[in-house]
CSV table of C-alpha atoms in Angstrom, one decimal:
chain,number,residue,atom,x,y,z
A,1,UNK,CA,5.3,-12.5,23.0
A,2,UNK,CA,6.2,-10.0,20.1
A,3,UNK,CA,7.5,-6.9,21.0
A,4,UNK,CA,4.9,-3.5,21.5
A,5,UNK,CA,5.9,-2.1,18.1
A,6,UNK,CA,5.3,-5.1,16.4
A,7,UNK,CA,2.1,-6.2,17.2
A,8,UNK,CA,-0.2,-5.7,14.4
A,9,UNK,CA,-3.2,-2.9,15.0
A,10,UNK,CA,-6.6,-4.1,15.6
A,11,UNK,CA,-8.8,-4.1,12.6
A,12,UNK,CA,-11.5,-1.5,12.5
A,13,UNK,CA,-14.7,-2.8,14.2
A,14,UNK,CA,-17.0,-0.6,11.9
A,15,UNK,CA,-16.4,-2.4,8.2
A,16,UNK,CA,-20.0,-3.4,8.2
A,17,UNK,CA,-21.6,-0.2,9.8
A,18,UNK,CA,-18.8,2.3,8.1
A,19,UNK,CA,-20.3,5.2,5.8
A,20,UNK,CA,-17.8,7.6,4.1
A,21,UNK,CA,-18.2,11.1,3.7
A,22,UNK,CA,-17.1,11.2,-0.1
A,23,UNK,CA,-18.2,8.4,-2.5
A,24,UNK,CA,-15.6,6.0,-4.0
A,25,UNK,CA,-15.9,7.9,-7.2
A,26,UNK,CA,-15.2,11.2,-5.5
A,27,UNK,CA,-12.0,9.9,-2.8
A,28,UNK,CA,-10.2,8.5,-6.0
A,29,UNK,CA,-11.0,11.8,-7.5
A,30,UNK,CA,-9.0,13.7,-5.1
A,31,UNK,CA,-6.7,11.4,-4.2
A,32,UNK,CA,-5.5,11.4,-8.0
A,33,UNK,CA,-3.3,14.7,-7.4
A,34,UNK,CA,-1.0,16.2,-10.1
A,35,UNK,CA,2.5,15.2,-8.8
A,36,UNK,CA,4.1,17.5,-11.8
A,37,UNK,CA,2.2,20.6,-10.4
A,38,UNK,CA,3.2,20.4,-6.8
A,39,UNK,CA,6.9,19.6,-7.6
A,40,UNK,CA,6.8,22.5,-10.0
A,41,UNK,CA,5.1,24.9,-7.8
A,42,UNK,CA,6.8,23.6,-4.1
A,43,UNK,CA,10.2,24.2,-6.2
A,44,UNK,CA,10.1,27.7,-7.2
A,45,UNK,CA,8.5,28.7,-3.6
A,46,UNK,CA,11.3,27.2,-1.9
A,47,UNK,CA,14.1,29.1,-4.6
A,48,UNK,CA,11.8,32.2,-3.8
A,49,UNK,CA,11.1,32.5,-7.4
A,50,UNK,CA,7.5,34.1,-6.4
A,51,UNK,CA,9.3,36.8,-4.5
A,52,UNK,CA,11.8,37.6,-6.2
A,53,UNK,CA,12.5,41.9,-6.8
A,54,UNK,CA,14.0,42.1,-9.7
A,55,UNK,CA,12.0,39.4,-12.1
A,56,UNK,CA,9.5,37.3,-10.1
A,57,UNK,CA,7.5,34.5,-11.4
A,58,UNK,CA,4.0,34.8,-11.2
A,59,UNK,CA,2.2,32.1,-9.5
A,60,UNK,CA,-0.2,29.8,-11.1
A,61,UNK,CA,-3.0,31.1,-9.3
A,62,UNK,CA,-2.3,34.9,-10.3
A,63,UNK,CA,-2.0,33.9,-13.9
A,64,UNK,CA,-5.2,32.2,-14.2
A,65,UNK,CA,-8.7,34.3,-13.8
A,66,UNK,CA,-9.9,30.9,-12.4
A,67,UNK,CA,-7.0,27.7,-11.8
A,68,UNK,CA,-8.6,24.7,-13.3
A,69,UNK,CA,-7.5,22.8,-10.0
A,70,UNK,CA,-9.5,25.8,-8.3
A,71,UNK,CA,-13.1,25.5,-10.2
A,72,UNK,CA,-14.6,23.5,-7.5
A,73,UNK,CA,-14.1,26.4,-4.8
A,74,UNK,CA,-15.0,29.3,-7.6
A,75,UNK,CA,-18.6,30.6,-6.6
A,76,UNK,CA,-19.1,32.0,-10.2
A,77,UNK,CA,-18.4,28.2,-11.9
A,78,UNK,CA,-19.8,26.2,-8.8
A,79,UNK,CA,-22.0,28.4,-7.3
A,80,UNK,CA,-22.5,25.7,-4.1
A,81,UNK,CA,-18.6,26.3,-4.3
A,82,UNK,CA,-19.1,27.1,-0.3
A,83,UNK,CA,-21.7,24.7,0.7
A,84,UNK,CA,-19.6,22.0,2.0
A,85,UNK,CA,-16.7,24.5,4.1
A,86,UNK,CA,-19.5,26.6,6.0
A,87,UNK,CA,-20.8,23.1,7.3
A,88,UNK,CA,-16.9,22.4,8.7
A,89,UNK,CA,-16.9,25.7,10.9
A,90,UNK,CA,-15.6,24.0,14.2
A,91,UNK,CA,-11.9,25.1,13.7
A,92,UNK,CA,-13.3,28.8,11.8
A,93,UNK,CA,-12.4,31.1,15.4
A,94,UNK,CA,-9.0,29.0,16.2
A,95,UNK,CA,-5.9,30.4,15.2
A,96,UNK,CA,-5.3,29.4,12.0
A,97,UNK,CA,-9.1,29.9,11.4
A,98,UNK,CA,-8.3,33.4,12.1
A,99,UNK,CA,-4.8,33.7,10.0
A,100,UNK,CA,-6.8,32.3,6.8
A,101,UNK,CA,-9.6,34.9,6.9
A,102,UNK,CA,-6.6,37.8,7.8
A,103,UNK,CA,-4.9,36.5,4.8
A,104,UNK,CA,-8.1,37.0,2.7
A,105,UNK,CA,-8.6,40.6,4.3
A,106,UNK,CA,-6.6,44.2,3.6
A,107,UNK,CA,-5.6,43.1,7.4
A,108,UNK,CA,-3.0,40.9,5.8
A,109,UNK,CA,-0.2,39.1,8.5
A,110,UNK,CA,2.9,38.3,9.3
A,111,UNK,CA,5.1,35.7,7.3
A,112,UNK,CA,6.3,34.1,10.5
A,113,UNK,CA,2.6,33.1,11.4
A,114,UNK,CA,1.7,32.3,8.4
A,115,UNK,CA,4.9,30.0,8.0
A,116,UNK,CA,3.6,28.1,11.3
A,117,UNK,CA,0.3,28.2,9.2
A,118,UNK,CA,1.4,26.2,6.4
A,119,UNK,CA,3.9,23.8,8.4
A,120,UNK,CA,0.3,22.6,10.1
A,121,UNK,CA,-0.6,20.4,6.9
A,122,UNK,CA,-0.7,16.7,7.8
A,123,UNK,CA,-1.1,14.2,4.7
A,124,UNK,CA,-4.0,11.4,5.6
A,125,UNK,CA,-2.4,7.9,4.3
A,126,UNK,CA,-5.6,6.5,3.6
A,127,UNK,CA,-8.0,9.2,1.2
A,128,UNK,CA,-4.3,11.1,0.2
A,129,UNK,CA,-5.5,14.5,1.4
A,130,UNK,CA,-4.0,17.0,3.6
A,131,UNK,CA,-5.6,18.7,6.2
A,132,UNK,CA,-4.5,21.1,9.3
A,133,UNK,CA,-3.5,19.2,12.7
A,134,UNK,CA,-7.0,19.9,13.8
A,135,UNK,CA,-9.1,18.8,10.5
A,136,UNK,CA,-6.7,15.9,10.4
A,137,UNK,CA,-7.8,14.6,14.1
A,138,UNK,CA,-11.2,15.3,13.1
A,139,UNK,CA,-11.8,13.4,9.8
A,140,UNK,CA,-10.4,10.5,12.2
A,141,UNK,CA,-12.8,7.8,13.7
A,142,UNK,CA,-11.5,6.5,17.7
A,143,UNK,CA,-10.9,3.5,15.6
A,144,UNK,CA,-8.2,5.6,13.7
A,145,UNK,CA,-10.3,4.9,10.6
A,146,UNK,CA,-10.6,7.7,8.2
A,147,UNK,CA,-13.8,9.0,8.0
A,148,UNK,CA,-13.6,10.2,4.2
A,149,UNK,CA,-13.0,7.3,2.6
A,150,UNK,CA,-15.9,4.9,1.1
A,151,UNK,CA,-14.5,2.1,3.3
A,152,UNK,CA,-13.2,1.3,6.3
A,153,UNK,CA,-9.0,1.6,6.6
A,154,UNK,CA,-7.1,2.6,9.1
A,155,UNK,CA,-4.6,5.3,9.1
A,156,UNK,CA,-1.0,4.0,9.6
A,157,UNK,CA,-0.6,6.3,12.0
A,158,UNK,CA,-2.6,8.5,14.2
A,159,UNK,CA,0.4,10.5,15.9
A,160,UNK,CA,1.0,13.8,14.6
A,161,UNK,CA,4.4,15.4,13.8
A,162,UNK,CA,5.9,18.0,16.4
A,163,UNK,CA,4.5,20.7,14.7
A,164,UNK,CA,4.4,24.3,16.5
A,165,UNK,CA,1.2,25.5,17.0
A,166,UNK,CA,0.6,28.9,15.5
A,167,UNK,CA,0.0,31.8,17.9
A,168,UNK,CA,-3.6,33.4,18.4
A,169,UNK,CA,-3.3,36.7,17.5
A,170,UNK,CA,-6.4,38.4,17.7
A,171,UNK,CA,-5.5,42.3,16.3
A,172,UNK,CA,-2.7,43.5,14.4
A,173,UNK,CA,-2.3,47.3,14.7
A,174,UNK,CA,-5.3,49.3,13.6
A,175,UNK,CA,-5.8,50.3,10.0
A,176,UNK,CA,-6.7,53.6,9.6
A,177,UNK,CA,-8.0,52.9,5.9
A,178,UNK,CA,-11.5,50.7,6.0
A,179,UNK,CA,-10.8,47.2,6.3
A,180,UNK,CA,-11.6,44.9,2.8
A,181,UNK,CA,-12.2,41.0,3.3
A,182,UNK,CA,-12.7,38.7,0.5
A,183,UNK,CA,-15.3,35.9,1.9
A,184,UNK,CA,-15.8,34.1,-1.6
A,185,UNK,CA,-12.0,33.8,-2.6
A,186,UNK,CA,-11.8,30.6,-3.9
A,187,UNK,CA,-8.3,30.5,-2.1
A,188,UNK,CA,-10.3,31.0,1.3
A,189,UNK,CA,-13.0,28.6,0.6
A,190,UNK,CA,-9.9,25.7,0.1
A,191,UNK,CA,-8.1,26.4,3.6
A,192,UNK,CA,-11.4,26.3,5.0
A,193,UNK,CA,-11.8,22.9,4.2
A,194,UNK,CA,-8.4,22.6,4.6
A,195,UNK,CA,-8.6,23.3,8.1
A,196,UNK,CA,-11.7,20.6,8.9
A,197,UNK,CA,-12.1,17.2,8.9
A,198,UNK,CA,-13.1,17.2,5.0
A,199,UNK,CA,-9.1,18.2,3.9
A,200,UNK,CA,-8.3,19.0,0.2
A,201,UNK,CA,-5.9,17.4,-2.5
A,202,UNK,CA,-2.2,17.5,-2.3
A,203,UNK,CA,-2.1,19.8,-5.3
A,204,UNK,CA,-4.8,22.0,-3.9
A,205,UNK,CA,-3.0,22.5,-1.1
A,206,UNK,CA,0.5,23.8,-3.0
A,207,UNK,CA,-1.9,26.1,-4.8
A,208,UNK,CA,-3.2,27.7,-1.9
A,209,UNK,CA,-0.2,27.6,0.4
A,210,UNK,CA,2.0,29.1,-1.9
A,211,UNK,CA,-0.3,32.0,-3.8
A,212,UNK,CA,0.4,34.6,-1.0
A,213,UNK,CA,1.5,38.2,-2.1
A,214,UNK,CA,4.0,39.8,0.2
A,215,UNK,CA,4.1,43.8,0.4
A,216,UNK,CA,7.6,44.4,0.7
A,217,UNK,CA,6.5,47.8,2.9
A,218,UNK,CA,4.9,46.7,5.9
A,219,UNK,CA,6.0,43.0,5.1
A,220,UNK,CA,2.3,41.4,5.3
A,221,UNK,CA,1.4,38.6,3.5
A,222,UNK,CA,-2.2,38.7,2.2
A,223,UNK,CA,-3.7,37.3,-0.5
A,224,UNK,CA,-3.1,38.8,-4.1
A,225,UNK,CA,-6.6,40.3,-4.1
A,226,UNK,CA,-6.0,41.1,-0.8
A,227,UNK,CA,-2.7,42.8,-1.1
A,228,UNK,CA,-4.1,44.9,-4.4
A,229,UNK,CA,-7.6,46.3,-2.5
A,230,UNK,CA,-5.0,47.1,0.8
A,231,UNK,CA,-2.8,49.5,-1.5
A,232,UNK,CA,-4.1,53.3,-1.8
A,233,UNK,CA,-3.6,54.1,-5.4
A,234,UNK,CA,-0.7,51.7,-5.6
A,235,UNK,CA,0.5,52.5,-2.5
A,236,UNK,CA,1.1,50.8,1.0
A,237,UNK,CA,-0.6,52.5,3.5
A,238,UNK,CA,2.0,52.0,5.9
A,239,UNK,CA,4.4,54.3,4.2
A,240,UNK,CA,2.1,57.4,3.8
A,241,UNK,CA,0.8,57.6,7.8
């Protein structure tokens, strides 16, 4: 008899009955990611380039009005830009639900939750896209088949990595300044879908895991819109109370 780890998995039982979510059209689409954009990108966020005080680089998303990678999620080019993410709410009120929309709001928080954020994104082997631990297990049939792609194939392997689960942190200190929150960033829409079974590109996800603006006052990450509307006349609220 062959040993466990080398028995060959059990094909899918659902070939004939299988129905992706995306069309073929559409899973080649997004599986077709731009390799030279996320080394590019993953390369100056790891050298800190973005963060940099004396001459930082600004990031691909802040130099664009609208990223072409980001079109699909921009309401004023696609205006059903949100259709698809506010039919994937299951994961909206976990904790990384609840980090993305603080990251989107003048609430802003802290780099070492939103580090455990982005160390949640699990790459599907079959339909190429990434997702968060929880859209990952989602988009998964008990078959281990993903349910994205236009036909049945299992993923080589269902285990996640040991990856820490972010904390659920329900308030950070109260603002004293009205609180702003950015629903229709395009940014927002992306880790939405990100964290649900439907996942986004590989070079989506760079984009929108690396855009964050840091105030260097109170040390929040937010996103740049975010970070601009939570300053009072180009100031951190933090250091005027």
């Amino acid at each position: 008899m062959a040993p466990e780890k080398s028995r060959p998995r059990p094909k899918p039982h659902l070939t004939s009955e299988h129905q992706g979510f995306f069309t073929r059209e559409k899973n080649l689409q997004r599986a077709a990611y731009n390799a030279l954009i996320v080394y590019r990108i993953k390369d100056a966020y790891r050298r800190g380039r973005y963060r940099s005080r004396t001459k930082p680089l600004m990031h691909p998303v802040h130099r664009h009005k609208i990223h072409p990678l980001m079109q699909q999620w921009d309401v004023s080019v696609n205006p059903h830009a949100r259709n698809v993410a506010s039919q994937h709410l299951k994961f909206y009120d976990t904790a990384i639900g609840l980090a993305i929309r603080n990251l989107h709001s003048t609430r802003g928080i802290p780099i070492p939750l939103w580090r455990d954020v982005r160390a949640q994104g699990v790459i599907c082997s079959v339909c190429s896209c990434v997702f968060s631990c929880d859209g990952y297990t989602d988009h998964l049939s008990a078959e281990d088949v993903c349910r994205n792609w236009h036909a049945a194939q299992q993923v080589k392997n269902r285990n996640l990595p040991n990856k820490k689960t972010p904390a659920h942190t329900t308030e950070l200190e109260e603002s004293l300044h009205e609180e702003w929150f950015d629903s229709m960033a395009p940014t927002m829409t992306a880790l939405l879908e990100w964290n649900s079974r439907v996942g986004i590109p590989r070079d989506v996800w760079v984009l929108v895991s690396t855009s964050e603006k840091q105030c260097l006052d109170c040390n929040l990450v937010r996103s740049l819109q975010a970070h601009e509307h939570h300053l009072v006349h180009g100031v951190c609220p933090a250091t005027i109370l």
